[in-house]
C-alpha positions as a printed Julia matrix, in Angstrom:
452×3 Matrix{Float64}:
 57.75   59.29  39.02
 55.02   62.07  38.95
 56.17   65.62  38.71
 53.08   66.36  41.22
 54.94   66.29  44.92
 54.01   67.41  48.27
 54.52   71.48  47.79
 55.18   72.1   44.42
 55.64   70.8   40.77
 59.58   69.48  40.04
 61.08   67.24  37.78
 64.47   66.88  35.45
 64.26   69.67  32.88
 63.81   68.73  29.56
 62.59   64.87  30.34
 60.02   65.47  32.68
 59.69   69.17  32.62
 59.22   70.46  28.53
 57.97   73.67  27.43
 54.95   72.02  26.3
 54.01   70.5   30.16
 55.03   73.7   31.2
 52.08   74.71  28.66
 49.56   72.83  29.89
 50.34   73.31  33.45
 49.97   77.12  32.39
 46.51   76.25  31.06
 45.33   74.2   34.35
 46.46   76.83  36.64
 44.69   79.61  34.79
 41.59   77.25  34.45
 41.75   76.63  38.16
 41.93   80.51  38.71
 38.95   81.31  36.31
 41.28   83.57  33.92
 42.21   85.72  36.92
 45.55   87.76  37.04
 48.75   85.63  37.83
 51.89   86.61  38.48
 55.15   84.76  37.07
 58.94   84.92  37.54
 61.66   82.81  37.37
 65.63   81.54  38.43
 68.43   82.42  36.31
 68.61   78.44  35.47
 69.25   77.67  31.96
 65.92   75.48  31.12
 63.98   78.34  33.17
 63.75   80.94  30.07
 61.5    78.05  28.05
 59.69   76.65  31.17
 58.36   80.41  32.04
 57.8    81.26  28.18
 55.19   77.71  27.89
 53.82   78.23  31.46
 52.96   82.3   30.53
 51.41   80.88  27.28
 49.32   78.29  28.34
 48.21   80.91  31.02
 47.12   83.6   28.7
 45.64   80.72  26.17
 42.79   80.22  29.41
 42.38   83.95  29.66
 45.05   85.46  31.86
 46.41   88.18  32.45
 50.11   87.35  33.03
 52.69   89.65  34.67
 56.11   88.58  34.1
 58.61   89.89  36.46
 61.03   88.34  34.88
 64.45   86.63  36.34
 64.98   87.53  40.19
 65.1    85.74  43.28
 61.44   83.64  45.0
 61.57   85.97  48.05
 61.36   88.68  45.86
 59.21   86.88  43.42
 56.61   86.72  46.8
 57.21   90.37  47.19
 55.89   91.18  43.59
 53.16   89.51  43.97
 51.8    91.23  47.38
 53.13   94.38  45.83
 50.91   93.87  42.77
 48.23   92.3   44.54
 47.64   89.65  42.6
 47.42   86.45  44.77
 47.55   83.73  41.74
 51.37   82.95  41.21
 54.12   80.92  39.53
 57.98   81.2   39.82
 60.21   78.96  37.79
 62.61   77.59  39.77
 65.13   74.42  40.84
 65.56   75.82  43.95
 68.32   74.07  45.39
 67.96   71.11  43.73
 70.89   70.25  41.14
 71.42   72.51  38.08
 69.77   69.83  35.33
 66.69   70.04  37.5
 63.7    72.55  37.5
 60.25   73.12  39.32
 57.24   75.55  39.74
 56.25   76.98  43.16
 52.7    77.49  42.83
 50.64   79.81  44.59
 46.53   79.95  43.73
 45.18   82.41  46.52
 46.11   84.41  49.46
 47.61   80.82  51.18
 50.01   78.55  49.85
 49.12   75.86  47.75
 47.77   72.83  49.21
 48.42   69.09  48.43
 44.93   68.87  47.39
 44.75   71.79  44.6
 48.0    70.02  43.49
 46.21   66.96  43.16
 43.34   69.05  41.28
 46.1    70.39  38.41
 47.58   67.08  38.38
 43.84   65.63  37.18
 43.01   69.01  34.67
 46.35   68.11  33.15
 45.15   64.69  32.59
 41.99   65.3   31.14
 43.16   68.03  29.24
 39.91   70.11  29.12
 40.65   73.64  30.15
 39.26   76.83  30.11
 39.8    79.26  26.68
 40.46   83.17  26.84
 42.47   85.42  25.6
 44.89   86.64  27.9
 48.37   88.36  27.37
 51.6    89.22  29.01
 53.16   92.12  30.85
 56.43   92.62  31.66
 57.44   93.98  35.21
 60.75   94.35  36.8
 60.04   95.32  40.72
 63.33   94.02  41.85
 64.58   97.54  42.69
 61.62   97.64  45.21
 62.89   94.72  46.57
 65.95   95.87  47.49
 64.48   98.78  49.17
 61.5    96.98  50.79
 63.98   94.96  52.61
 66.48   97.71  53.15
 64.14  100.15  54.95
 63.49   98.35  58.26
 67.24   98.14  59.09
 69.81  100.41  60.27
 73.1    98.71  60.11
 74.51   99.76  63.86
 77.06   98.33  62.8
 79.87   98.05  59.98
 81.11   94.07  59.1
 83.21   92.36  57.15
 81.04   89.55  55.76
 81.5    86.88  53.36
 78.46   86.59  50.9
 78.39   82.92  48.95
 75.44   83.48  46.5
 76.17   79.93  44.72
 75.87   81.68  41.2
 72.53   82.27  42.3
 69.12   84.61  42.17
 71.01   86.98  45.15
 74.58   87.22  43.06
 73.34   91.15  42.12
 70.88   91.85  44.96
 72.27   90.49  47.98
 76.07   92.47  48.05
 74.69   96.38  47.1
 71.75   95.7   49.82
 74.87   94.95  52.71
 76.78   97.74  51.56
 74.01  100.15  51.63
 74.01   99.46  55.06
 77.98   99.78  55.68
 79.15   96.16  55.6
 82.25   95.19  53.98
 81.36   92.71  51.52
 83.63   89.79  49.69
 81.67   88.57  47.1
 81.91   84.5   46.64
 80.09   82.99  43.6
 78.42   86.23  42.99
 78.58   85.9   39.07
 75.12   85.05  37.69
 75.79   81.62  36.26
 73.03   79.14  35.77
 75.29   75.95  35.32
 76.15   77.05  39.18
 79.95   76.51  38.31
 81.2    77.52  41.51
 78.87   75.15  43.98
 75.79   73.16  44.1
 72.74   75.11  44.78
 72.24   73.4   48.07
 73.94   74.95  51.01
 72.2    72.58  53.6
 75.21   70.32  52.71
 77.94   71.49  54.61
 80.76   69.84  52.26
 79.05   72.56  49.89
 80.66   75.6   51.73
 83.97   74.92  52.8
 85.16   77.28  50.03
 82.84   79.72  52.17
 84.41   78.75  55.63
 88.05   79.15  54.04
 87.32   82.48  52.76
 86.04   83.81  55.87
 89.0    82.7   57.84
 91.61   83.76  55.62
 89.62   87.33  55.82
 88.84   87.51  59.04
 85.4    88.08  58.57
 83.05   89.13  61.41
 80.45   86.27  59.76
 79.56   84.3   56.28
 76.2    83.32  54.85
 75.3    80.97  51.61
 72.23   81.26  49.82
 70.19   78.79  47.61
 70.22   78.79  43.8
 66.49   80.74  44.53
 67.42   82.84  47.69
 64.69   81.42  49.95
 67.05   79.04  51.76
 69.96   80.9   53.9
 73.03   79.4   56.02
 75.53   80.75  58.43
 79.28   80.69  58.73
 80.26   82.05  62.0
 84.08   83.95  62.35
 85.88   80.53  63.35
 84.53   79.11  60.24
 82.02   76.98  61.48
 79.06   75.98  59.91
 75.99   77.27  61.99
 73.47   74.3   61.87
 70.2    75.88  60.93
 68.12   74.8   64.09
 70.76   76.73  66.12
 70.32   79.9   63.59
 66.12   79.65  64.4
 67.08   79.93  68.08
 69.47   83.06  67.47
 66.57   84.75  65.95
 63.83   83.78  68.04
 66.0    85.23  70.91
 66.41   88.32  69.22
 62.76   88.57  67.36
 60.95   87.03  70.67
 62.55   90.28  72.7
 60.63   92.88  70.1
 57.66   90.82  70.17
 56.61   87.7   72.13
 54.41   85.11  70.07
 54.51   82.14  68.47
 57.85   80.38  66.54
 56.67   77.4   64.22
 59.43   75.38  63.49
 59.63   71.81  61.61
 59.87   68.29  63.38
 63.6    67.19  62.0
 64.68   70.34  64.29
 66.9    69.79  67.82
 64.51   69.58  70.95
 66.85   73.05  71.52
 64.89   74.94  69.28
 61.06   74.68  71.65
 63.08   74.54  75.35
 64.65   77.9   74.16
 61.66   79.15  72.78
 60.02   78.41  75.86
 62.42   79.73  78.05
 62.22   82.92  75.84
 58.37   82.89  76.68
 57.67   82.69  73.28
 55.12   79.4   72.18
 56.8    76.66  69.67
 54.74   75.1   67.35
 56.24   71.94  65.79
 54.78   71.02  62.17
 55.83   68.8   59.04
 58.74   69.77  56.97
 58.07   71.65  54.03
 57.89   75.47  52.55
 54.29   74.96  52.1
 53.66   73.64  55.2
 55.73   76.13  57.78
 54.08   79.42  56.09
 50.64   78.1   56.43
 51.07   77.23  60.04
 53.07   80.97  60.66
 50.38   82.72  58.61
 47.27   80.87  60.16
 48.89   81.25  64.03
 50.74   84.63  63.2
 53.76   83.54  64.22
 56.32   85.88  65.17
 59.34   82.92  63.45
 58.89   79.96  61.34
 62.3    78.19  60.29
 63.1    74.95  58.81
 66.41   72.09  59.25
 67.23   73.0   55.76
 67.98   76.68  55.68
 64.61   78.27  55.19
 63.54   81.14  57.76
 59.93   82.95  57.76
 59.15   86.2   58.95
 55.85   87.1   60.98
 55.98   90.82  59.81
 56.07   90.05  55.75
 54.59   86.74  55.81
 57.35   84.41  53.99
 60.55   82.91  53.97
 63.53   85.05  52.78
 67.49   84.45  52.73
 68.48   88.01  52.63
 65.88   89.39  55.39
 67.4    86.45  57.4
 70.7    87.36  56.83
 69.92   91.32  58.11
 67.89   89.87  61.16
 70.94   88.03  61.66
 73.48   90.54  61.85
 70.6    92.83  63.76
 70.47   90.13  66.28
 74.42   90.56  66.83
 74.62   94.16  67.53
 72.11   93.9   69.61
 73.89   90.67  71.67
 77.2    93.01  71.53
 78.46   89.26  70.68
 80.51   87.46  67.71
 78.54   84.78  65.76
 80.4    82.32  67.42
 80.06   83.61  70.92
 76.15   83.35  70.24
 76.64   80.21  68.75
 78.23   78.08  71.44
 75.31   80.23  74.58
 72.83   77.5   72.61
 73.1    74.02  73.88
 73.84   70.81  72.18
 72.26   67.55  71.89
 73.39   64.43  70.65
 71.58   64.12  67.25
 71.8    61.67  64.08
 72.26   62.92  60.75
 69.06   62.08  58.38
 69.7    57.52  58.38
 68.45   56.7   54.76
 67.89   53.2   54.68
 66.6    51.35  51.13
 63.06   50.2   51.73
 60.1    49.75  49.34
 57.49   52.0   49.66
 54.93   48.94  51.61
 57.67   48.18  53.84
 58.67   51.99  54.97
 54.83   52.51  55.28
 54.39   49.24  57.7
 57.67   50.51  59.74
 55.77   53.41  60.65
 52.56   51.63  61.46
 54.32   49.11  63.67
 56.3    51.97  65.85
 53.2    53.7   66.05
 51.14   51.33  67.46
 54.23   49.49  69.69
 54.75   52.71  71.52
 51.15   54.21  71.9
 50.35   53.33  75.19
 54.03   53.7   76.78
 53.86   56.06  79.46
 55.32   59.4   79.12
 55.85   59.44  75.56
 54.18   61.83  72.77
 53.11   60.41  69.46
 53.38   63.17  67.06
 52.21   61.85  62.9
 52.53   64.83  61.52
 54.8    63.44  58.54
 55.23   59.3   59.71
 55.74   59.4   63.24
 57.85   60.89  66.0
 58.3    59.6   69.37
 59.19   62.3   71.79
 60.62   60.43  75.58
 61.11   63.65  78.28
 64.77   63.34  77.38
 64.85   62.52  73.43
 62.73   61.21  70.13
 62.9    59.06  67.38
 61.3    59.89  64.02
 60.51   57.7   61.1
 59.2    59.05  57.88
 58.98   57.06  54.27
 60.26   59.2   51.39
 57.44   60.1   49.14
 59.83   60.12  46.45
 62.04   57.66  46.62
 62.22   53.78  48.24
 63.35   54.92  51.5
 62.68   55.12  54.9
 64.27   57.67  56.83
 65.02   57.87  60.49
 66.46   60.37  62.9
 66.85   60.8   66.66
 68.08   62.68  69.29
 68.69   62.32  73.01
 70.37   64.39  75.87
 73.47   62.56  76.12
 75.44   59.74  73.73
 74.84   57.0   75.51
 71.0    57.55  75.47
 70.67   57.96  71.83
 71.95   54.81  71.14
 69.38   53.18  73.8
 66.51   54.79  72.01
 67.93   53.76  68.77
 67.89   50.01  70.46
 64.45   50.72  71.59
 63.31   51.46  68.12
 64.66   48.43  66.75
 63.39   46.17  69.27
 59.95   47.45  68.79
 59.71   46.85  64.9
 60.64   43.66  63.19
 60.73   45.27  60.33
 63.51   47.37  60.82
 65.26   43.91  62.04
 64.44   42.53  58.87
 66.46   45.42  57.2
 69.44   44.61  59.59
 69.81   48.38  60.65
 72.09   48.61  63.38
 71.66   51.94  65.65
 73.64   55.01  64.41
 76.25   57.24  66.46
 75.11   61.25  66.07
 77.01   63.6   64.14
 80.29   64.18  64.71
């Protein structure tokens, strides 16, 4: 399987990720640059160290000038690079993918990276002809302005108790002194730097992740709980009762709050609730729907300027500083409550509910997934009053529900999900689905009841 995916380079450190491809990707990047300055940083994972020390070499052997601001979370990798301003950039990191895994977020100019320049590195690493210099590397350490970049737009009205689950994390240092500075009462949950993430998995999308996070925050009575990624670009909410706060709900909590300071434009990604545009709407705000993925969202928020941008799985991008970021999302958040005069939970339950399917993963090979789409496309194209969205497979969007079907580019799978107003209407556009494609009957899928 090729390290080369939609956004970004990742792989299992070690295997498919070595020092020495970390090397030559460090050598095509700074060939595809021209020598120019690049920026580098990295997660506290344990294979990170030797990725970033190959990929800083192979950039200096093409004639970079490397600045390495060394271990620190990717929003605030993002925010040494504009501070810098350098717009060439690599940060080491897994993410929230498991801990034996690692990956580089790539970043060539003033936009993110594109599936086409990742195509053009894949095919310099291939032929192996790159550009020669002599470059060298800097070390800088702007986490401190971080911390007080995203500190000065905020006032803290108010003092919380909060629950902060860092995962063992990029945030386990930064994320706790920033609350405080601001008043909060802060109980610190995984907040020791670990890069074997003893205390959870990285991913917090996964709600059977955080239930040490929703047991903490009951026992405490804490005002709210949030869990970060291994990375801190991917942010989720525990609300007082203990409740996980599904991430499509959390985009509308904001947009409320950030459409009220400024109308505009909130971009958010096609696996989200049909919630997330009727509220916008209702806000007077304009949704924009686009394809999962990091790269994807910020383009679309920076090339609109969007006001919001927010994603299914945790990640939340900010008009006024241009990316996604778990801690600014976690200060909007509690910014958003005193200015509701409302609990988390009081918020929570003012957005409305749809029936909706978890992601339906069904084995498939890659020919088969592919003709699934094809055939749904083309069987409901000319239905009336129906949107065909193929932004990433297809969507189907009825006035009261949709259906989306996407093949995994990574694995042999073909994943569905709908929604509908009430139960009973899922499960007749599930039927519809099926009785459109043969190839889903061929799979024997049967239609799925929504979460819960």
């Amino acid at each position: 399987m090729s390290i080369f995916k939609a956004c970004d380079v990742r792989g299992r450190a070690g295997t498919e990720l070595t020092a020495e491809v970390a090397e030559q990707l460090g050598r095509a990047i700074g060939t595809a640059i021209d020598g120019r300055e690049v920026v580098v940083g990295g997660d506290l994972r344990l294979s990170t160290a030797a990725l970033k020390e190959g990929l800083a070499r192979g950039l200096a052997s093409a004639g970079c000038r490397v600045l390495d601001v060394g271990v620190l979370p990717t929003p605030a990798f993002y925010f040494a690079k504009d501070r810098l301003g350098v717009q060439a950039g690599v940060m080491v990191t897994g993410s929230h993918n498991p801990p034996a895994d690692n990956g580089f977020k790539i970043t060539l100019g003033a936009w993110p990276i594109t599936e086409q320049e990742l195509g053009a590195l894949k095919k310099l690493m291939e032929g192996g002809r790159y550009r020669s210099g002599m470059g060298h590397v800097e070390p800088r350490d702007l986490v401190a302005s971080y911390q007080a970049a995203v500190l000065a737009p905020f006032s803290g009205r108010s003092r919380r108790r909060l629950v902060v689950d860092a995962g063992n994390g990029c945030y386990a240092r930064i994320a706790p002194p920033v609350l405080r500075e601001l008043g909060h009462e802060v109980i610190e949950l995984f907040c020791e730097p670990d890069g074997r993430f003893p205390g959870r998995s990285p991913n917090p999308s996964v709600p059977a992740h955080l239930t040490a996070l929703q047991e903490t925050v009951r026992s405490s009575q804490a005002e709210l709980g949030v869990a970060y990624d291994g990375d801190g670009d991917r942010a989720v909410f525990v609300d007082e009762r203990g409740r996980v706060v599904e991430s499509d709900r959390s985009i509308v909590l904001l947009a409320r709050h950030l459409l009220r300071q400024r109308p505009g434009k909130v971009v958010y990604d096609l696996k989200c609730s049909s919630v997330v545009p009727e509220q916008v709407r209702r806000l007077g705000g304009e949704p924009i729907m686009e394809r999962s993925g990091h790269a994807f969202i910020k383009t679309t928020l920076l090339r609109e300027g969007a006001v919001l941008g927010g994603e299914i799985s945790g990640h939340f991008f900010f008009g006024d500083i241009g990316r996604d970021d778990g801690l600014v999302a976690t200060l909007t958040m509690l910014e958003a409550l005193d200015e509701a005069g409302a609990s988390l939970a009081r918020l929570v339950d003012s957005v409305p509910r749809y029936p909706i399917t978890p992601d339906i993963r069904i084995p498939c090979p890659a020919d088969l997934a592919h003709e699934i789409v094809a055939e749904l496309e083309a069987a409901f194209a000319d239905a009336p009053d129906l949107a065909i969205h193929r932004l990433d497979g297809v969507r189907i969007d009825w006035p009261d529900g949709w259906a989306l079907a996407r093949p995994s580019v990574t694995e042999p799978l073909l994943t569905l999900r709908f929604e509908a107003h009430t139960e009973a209407r899922l499960l007749e556009i599930q039927q519809q689905v099926i009785d459109r494609s043969a190839g889903l009957r061929a799979l024997g899928w049967e239609a799925t009841p929504p979460h819960g």
